[in-house]
Coordinates of C-alpha atoms and ligand atoms in Angstrom, one line a residue:
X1 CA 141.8 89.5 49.0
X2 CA 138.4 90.7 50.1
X3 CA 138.2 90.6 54.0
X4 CA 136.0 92.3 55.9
X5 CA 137.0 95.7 57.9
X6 CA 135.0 95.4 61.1
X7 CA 137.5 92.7 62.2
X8 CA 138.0 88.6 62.5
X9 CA 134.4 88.4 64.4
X10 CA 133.3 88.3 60.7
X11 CA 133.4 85.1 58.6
X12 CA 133.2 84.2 55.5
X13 CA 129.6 83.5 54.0
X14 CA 129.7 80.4 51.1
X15 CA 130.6 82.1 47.6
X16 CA 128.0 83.3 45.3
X17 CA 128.5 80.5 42.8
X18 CA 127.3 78.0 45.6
X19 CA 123.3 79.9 45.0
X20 CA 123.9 80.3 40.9
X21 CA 125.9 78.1 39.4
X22 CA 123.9 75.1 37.8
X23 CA 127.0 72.7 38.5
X24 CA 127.2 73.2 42.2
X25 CA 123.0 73.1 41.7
X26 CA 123.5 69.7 40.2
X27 CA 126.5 68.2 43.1
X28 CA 123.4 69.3 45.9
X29 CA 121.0 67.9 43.9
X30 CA 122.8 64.3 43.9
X31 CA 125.2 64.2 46.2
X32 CA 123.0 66.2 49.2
X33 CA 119.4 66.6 48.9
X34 CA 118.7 63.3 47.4
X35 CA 120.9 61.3 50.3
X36 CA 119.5 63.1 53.3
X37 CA 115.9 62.9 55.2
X38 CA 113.9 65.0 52.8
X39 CA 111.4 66.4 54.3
X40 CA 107.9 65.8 52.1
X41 CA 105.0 66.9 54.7
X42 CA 102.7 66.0 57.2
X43 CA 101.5 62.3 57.8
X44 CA 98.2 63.3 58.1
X45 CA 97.9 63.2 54.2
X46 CA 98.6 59.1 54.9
X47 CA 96.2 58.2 57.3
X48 CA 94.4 55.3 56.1
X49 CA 95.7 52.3 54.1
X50 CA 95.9 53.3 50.0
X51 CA 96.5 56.6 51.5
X52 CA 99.4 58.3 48.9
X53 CA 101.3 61.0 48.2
X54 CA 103.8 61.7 45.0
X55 CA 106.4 63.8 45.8
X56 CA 109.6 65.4 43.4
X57 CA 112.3 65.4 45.3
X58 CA 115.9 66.5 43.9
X59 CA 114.0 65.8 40.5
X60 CA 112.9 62.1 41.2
X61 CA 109.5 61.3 41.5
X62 CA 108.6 59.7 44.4
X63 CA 105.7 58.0 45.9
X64 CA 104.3 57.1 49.2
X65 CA 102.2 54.9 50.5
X66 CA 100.2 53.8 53.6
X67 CA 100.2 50.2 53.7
X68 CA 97.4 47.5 54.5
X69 CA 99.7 46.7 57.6
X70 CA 99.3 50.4 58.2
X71 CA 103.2 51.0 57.6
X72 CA 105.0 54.0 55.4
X73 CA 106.2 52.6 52.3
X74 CA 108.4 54.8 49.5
X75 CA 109.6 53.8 46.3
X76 CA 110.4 55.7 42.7
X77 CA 107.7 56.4 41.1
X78 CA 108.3 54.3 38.3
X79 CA 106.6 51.1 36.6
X80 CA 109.8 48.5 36.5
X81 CA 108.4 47.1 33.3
X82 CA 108.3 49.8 30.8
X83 CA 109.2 52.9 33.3
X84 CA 105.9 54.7 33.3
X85 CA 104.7 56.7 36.1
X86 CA 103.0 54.4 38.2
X87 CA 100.4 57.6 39.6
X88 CA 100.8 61.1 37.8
X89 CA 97.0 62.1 38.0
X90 CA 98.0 65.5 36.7
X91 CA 98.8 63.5 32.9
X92 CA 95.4 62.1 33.7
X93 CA 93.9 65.9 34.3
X94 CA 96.0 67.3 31.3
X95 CA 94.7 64.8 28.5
X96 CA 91.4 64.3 30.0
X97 CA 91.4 60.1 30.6
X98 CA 90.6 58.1 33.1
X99 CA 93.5 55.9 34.5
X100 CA 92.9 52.5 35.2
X101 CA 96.1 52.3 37.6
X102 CA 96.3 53.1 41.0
X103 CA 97.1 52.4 44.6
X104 CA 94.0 50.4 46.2
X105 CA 93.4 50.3 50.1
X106 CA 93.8 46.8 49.8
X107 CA 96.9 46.6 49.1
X108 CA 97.8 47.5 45.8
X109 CA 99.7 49.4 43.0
X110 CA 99.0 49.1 39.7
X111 CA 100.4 50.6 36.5
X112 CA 98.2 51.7 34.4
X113 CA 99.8 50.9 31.6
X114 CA 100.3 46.9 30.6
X115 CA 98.6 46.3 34.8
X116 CA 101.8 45.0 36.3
X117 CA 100.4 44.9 40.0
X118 CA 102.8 45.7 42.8
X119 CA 102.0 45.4 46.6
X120 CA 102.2 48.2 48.9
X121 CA 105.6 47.1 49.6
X122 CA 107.0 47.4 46.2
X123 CA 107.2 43.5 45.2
X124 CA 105.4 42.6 41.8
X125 CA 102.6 40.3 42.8
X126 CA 101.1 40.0 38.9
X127 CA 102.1 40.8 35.4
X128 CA 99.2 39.9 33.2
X129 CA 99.7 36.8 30.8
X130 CA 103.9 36.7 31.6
X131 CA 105.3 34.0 34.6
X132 CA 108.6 32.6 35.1
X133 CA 108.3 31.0 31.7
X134 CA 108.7 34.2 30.1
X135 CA 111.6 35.3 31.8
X136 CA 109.8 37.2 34.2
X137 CA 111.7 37.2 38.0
X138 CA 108.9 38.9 40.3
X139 CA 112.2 38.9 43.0
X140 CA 113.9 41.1 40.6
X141 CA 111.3 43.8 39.8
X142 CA 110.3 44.9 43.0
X143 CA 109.9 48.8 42.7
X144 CA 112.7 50.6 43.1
X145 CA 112.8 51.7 47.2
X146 CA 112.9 54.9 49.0
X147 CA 113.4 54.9 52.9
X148 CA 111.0 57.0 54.5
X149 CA 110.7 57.7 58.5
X150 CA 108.3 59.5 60.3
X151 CA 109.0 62.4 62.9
X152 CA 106.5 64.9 64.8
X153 CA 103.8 64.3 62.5
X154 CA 106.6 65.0 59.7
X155 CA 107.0 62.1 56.6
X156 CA 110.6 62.2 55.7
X157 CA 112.4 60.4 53.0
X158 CA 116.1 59.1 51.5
X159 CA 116.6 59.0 47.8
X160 CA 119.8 56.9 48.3
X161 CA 121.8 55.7 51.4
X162 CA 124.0 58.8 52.6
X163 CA 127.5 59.3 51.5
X164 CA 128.8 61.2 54.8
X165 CA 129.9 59.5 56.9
X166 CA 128.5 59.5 61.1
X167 CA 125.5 59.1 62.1
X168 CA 122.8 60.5 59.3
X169 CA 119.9 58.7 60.7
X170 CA 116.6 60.9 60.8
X171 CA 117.0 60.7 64.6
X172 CA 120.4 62.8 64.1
X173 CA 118.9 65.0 61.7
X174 CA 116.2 65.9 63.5
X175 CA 117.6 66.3 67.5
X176 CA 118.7 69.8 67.6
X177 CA 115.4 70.5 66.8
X178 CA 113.4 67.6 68.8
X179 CA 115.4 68.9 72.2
X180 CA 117.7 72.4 71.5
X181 CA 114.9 74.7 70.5
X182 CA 112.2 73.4 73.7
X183 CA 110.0 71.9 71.0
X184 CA 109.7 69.0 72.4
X185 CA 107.1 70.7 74.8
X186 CA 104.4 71.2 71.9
X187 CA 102.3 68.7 70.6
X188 CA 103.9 68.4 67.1
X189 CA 102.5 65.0 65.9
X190 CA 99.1 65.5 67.2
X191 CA 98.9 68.6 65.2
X192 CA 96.9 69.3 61.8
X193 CA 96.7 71.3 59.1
X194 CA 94.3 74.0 58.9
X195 CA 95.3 76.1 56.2
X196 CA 98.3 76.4 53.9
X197 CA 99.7 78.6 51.5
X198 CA 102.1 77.8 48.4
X199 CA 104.8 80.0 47.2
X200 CA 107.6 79.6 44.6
X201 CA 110.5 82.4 45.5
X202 CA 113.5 82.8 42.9
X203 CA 116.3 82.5 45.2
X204 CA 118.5 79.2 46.3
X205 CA 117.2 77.0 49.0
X206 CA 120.0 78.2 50.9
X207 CA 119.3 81.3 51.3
X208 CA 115.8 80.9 52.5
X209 CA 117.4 78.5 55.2
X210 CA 120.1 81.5 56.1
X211 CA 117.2 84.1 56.2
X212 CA 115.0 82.0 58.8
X213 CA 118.5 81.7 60.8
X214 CA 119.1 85.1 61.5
X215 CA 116.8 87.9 62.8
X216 CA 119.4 90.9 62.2
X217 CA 117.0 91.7 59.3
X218 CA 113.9 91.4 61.4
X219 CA 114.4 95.2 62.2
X220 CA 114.8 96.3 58.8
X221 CA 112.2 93.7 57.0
X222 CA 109.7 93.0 59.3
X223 CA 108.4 95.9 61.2
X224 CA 105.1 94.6 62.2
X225 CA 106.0 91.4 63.6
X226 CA 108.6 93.4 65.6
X227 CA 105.8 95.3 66.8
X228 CA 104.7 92.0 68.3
X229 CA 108.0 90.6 69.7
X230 CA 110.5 93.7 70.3
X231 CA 113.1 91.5 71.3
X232 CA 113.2 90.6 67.3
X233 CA 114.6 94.4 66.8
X234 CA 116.7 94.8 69.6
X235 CA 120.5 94.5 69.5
X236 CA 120.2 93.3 65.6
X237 CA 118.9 89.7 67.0
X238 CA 121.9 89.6 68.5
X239 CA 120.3 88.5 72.3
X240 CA 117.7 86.3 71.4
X241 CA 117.0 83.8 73.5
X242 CA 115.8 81.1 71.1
X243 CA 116.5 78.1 73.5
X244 CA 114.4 79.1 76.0
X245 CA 112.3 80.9 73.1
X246 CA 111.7 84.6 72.4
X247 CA 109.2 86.7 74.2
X248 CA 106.3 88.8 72.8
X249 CA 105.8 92.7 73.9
X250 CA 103.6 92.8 77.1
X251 CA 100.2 91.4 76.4
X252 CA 101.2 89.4 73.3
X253 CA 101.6 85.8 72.9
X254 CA 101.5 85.0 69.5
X255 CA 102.1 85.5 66.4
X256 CA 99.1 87.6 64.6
X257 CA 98.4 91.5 64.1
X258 CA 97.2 91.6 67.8
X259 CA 99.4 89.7 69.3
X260 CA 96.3 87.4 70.3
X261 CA 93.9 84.8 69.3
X262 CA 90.7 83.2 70.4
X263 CA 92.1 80.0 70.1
X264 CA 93.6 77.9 73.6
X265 CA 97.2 77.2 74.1
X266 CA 98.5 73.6 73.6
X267 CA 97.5 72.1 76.9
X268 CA 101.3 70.6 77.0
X269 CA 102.6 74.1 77.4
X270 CA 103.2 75.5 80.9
X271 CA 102.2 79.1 81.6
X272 CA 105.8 80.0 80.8
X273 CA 106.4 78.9 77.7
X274 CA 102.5 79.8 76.5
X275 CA 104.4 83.2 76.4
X276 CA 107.3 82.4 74.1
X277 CA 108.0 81.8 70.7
X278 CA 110.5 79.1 69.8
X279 CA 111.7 77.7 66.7
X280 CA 114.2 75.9 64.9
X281 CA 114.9 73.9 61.6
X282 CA 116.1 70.4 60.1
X283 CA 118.3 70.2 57.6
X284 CA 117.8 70.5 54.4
X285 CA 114.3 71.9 54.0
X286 CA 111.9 71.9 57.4
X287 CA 111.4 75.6 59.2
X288 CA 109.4 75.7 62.1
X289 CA 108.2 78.0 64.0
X290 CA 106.4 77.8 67.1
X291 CA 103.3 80.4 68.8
X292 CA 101.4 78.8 72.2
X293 CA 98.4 78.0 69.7
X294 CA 99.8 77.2 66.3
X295 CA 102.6 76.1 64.8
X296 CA 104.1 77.3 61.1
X297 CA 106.0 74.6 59.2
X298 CA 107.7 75.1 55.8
X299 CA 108.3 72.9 53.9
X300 CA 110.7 74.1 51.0
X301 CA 111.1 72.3 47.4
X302 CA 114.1 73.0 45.7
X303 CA 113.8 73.2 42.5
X304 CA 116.8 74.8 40.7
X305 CA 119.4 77.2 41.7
X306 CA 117.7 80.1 41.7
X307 CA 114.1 78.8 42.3
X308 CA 112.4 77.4 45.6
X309 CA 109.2 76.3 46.1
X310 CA 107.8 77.1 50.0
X311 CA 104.8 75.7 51.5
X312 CA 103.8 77.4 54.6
X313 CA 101.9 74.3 56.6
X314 CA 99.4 76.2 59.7
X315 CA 99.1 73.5 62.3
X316 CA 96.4 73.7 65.0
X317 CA 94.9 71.8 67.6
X318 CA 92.6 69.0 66.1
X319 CA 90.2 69.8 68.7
X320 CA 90.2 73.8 68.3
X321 CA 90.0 73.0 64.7
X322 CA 86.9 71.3 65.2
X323 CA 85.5 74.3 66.6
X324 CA 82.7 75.6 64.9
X325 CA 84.1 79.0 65.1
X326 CA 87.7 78.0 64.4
X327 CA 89.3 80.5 61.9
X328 CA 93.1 80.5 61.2
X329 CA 93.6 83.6 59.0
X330 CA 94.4 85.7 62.4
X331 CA 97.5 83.8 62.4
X332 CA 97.9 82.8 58.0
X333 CA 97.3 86.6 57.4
X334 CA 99.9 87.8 60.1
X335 CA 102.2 85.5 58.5
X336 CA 101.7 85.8 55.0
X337 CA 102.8 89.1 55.3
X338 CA 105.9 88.5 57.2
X339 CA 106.8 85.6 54.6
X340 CA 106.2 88.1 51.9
X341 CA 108.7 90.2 53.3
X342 CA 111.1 87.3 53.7
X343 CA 111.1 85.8 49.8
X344 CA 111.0 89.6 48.4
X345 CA 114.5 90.0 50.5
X346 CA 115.8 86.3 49.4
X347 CA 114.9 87.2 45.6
X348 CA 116.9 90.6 46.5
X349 CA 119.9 88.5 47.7
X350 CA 119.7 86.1 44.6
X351 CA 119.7 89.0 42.3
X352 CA 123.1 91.0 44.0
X353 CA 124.8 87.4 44.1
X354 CA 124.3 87.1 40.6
X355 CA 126.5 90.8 40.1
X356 CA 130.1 89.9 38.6
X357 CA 132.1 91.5 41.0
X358 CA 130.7 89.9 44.4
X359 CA 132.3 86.3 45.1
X360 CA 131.2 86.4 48.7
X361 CA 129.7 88.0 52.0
X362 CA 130.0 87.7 55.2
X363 CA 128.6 86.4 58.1
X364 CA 128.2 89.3 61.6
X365 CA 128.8 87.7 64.7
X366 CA 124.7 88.0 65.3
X367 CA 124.7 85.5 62.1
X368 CA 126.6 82.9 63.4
X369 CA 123.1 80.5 63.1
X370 CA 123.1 81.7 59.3
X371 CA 126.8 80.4 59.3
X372 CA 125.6 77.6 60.3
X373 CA 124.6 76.1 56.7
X374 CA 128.5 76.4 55.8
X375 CA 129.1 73.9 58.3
X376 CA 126.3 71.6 57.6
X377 CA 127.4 71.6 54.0
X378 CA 130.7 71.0 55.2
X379 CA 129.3 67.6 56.8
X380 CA 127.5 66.2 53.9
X381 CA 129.7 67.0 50.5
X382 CA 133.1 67.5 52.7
X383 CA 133.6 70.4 51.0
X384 CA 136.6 72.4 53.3
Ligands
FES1 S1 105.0 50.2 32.0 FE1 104.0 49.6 33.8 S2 103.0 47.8 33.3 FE2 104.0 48.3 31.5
FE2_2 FE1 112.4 87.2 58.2

């Protein structure tokens, strides 16, 4: 049996087969990411009525709506009459055509294909030349629904109705983070985006999640941003503070090269916490890290077993945004070299799992937030 030498502080990390094997791939897929709050990004991209989104989520397409009543609507992204895409404006870009579908701010969805008309809602409101006559039950092809729920300025939705039991409500998913971490203090829904970036790391999901819980690699991996907060190097993470938040060096309150920005601190921080850094995450794919002036939110997209798509979401202050001098890339640069670091070290991981002879790790007692996704794992698929 393989157990660790340093003693029974150490536990057992998940086996290598739960990042590579395309089976256990496909039981997360359905029976986990496709029955929990999904996270799909911010609800800024939904402001105004006909406002939409498509979103792939566990490998269904799904799109969002803002209604005419002004209310988040979700369904599959599917035509009930002949299953066609009801928007894919990629297809459109791809074969050069115009599509004669799509979702109207007054309250529409339309396929482009025969014009079967939906409302924002889902129910079929008009298939051309067909009625009751024909067979044709508009109560029976409404579009198929997703649930979607909005938190901190964050559009979430379900797939299917959760198999866990307890409560697996988006409120539940999302209170460590609303209260545990402090970030209730910032101004998360009032936020927007002012830059983001887009990559697509070849490692599991999991791993990125297990990375962003443990800072015993921050000494190792990321040397400048320990420049910035010590604390990140010291006792191999094992004393950080991250309920009251993390301190920068002296003179440092953020994180860029410098430690500091032009731009103000939320105005809902109190001098205190201007100085810290906080941050937490929600279960299954929302990271968030907190600075006194902007906030980094990723949003990851998992898309195989060994392939995750991140985007890195920089949220500001609408009103420094509006600034004519407002420039993020103190802060995007800073952090696009410190995610760089990160993905290079979860693609590392995903290629040593894949070795024949190592069926599992371990978790040190400074990872115990890493060893944290066992458990949650534990809670959705029941898996011992
Ligand atoms: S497939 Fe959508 S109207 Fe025919
Ligand atoms: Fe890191």
């Amino acid at each position: 049996m393989n157990t660790p030498r340093t003693g029974s502080r150490m536990e057992a990390s998940l086996p290598s087969s739960s990042y590579c094997s395309p089976a256990h791939w496909e039981r997360e897929r359905t029976a986990l990411l496709a029955r929990e709050w999904f996270c799909i990004g911010r609800e800024e991209q939904l402001a105004a009525p006909g406002d939409h989104v498509v979103a792939e989520v566990a490998g269904d397409s799904v799109l969002v709506v803002r209604s005419r009543q002004g209310e988040l609507k979700a369904h599959f992204n599917v035509c009930r009459h002949r299953g066609a895409a009801l928007v894919a404006p990629e297809l459109d870009a791809r074969w050069k055509v115009v599509s004669s579908g799509g979702v109207s701010a007054a309250g529409t969805i339309r396929c482009p294909y025969h014009h079967w008309t939906y409302s924002h809602g889902g129910e079929l409101l008009n298939a051309p030349f067909l009625g009751a006559d024909d067979g044709v039950c508009k109560a029976e092809l409404k579009l198929y629904p997703v649930a979607v729920e909005a938190w901190a300025g964050f559009v979430f939705v379900r797939l299917r109705p959760p198999a866990a039991p307890g409560d697996r409500s988006l409120a539940a998913q999302t209170a460590r983070a609303a209260s545990r971490a402090g970030l209730a203090a910032y101004p998360l829904a009032d936020l927007r985006v002012g830059h983001r970036i887009e990559y697509e790391v070849e490692a599991n999901w999991k791993l990125v999640l297990e990375n962003y819980n443990e800072c015993y690699h921050c000494g190792p991996v990321h040397p400048e941003l320990c420049e910035v907060v010590p604390a990140f190097r010291q006792a191999g993470g094992n004393e950080l503070t991250w309920e009251q938040g993390v301190p920068h060096r002296p003179g440092a309150y953020t994180f860029t090269r410098s430690g500091t920005t032009r731009r103000k601190p939320f105005a809902t921080l109190t001098p205190e916490e201007v100085l810290l850094h906080k941050g937490d995450l929600v279960y299954p794919n929302l990271m968030i890290s907190a600075s006194c002036d902007h906030v980094a939110a990723f949003v990851l997209w998992p898309l195989g077993p060994a392939l995750t798509r991140v985007q890195c979401l920089f949220l500001f202050d609408a009103a420094e945004m509006a600034r004519p001098d407002f420039d993020p890339m103190d802060a995007v640069e800073f952090w696009d070299q410190v995610n760089r670091q990160d993905w290079a070290i979860c693609e590392r991981v995903q290629r040593g799992l894949q070795s024949s002879v190592h069926e599992r790790g371990w978790y040190a007692p400074m990872e115990d937030a890493s060893l944290d996704i066992r458990r949650y794992l534990a809670g959705v698929l029941g898996d011992a």
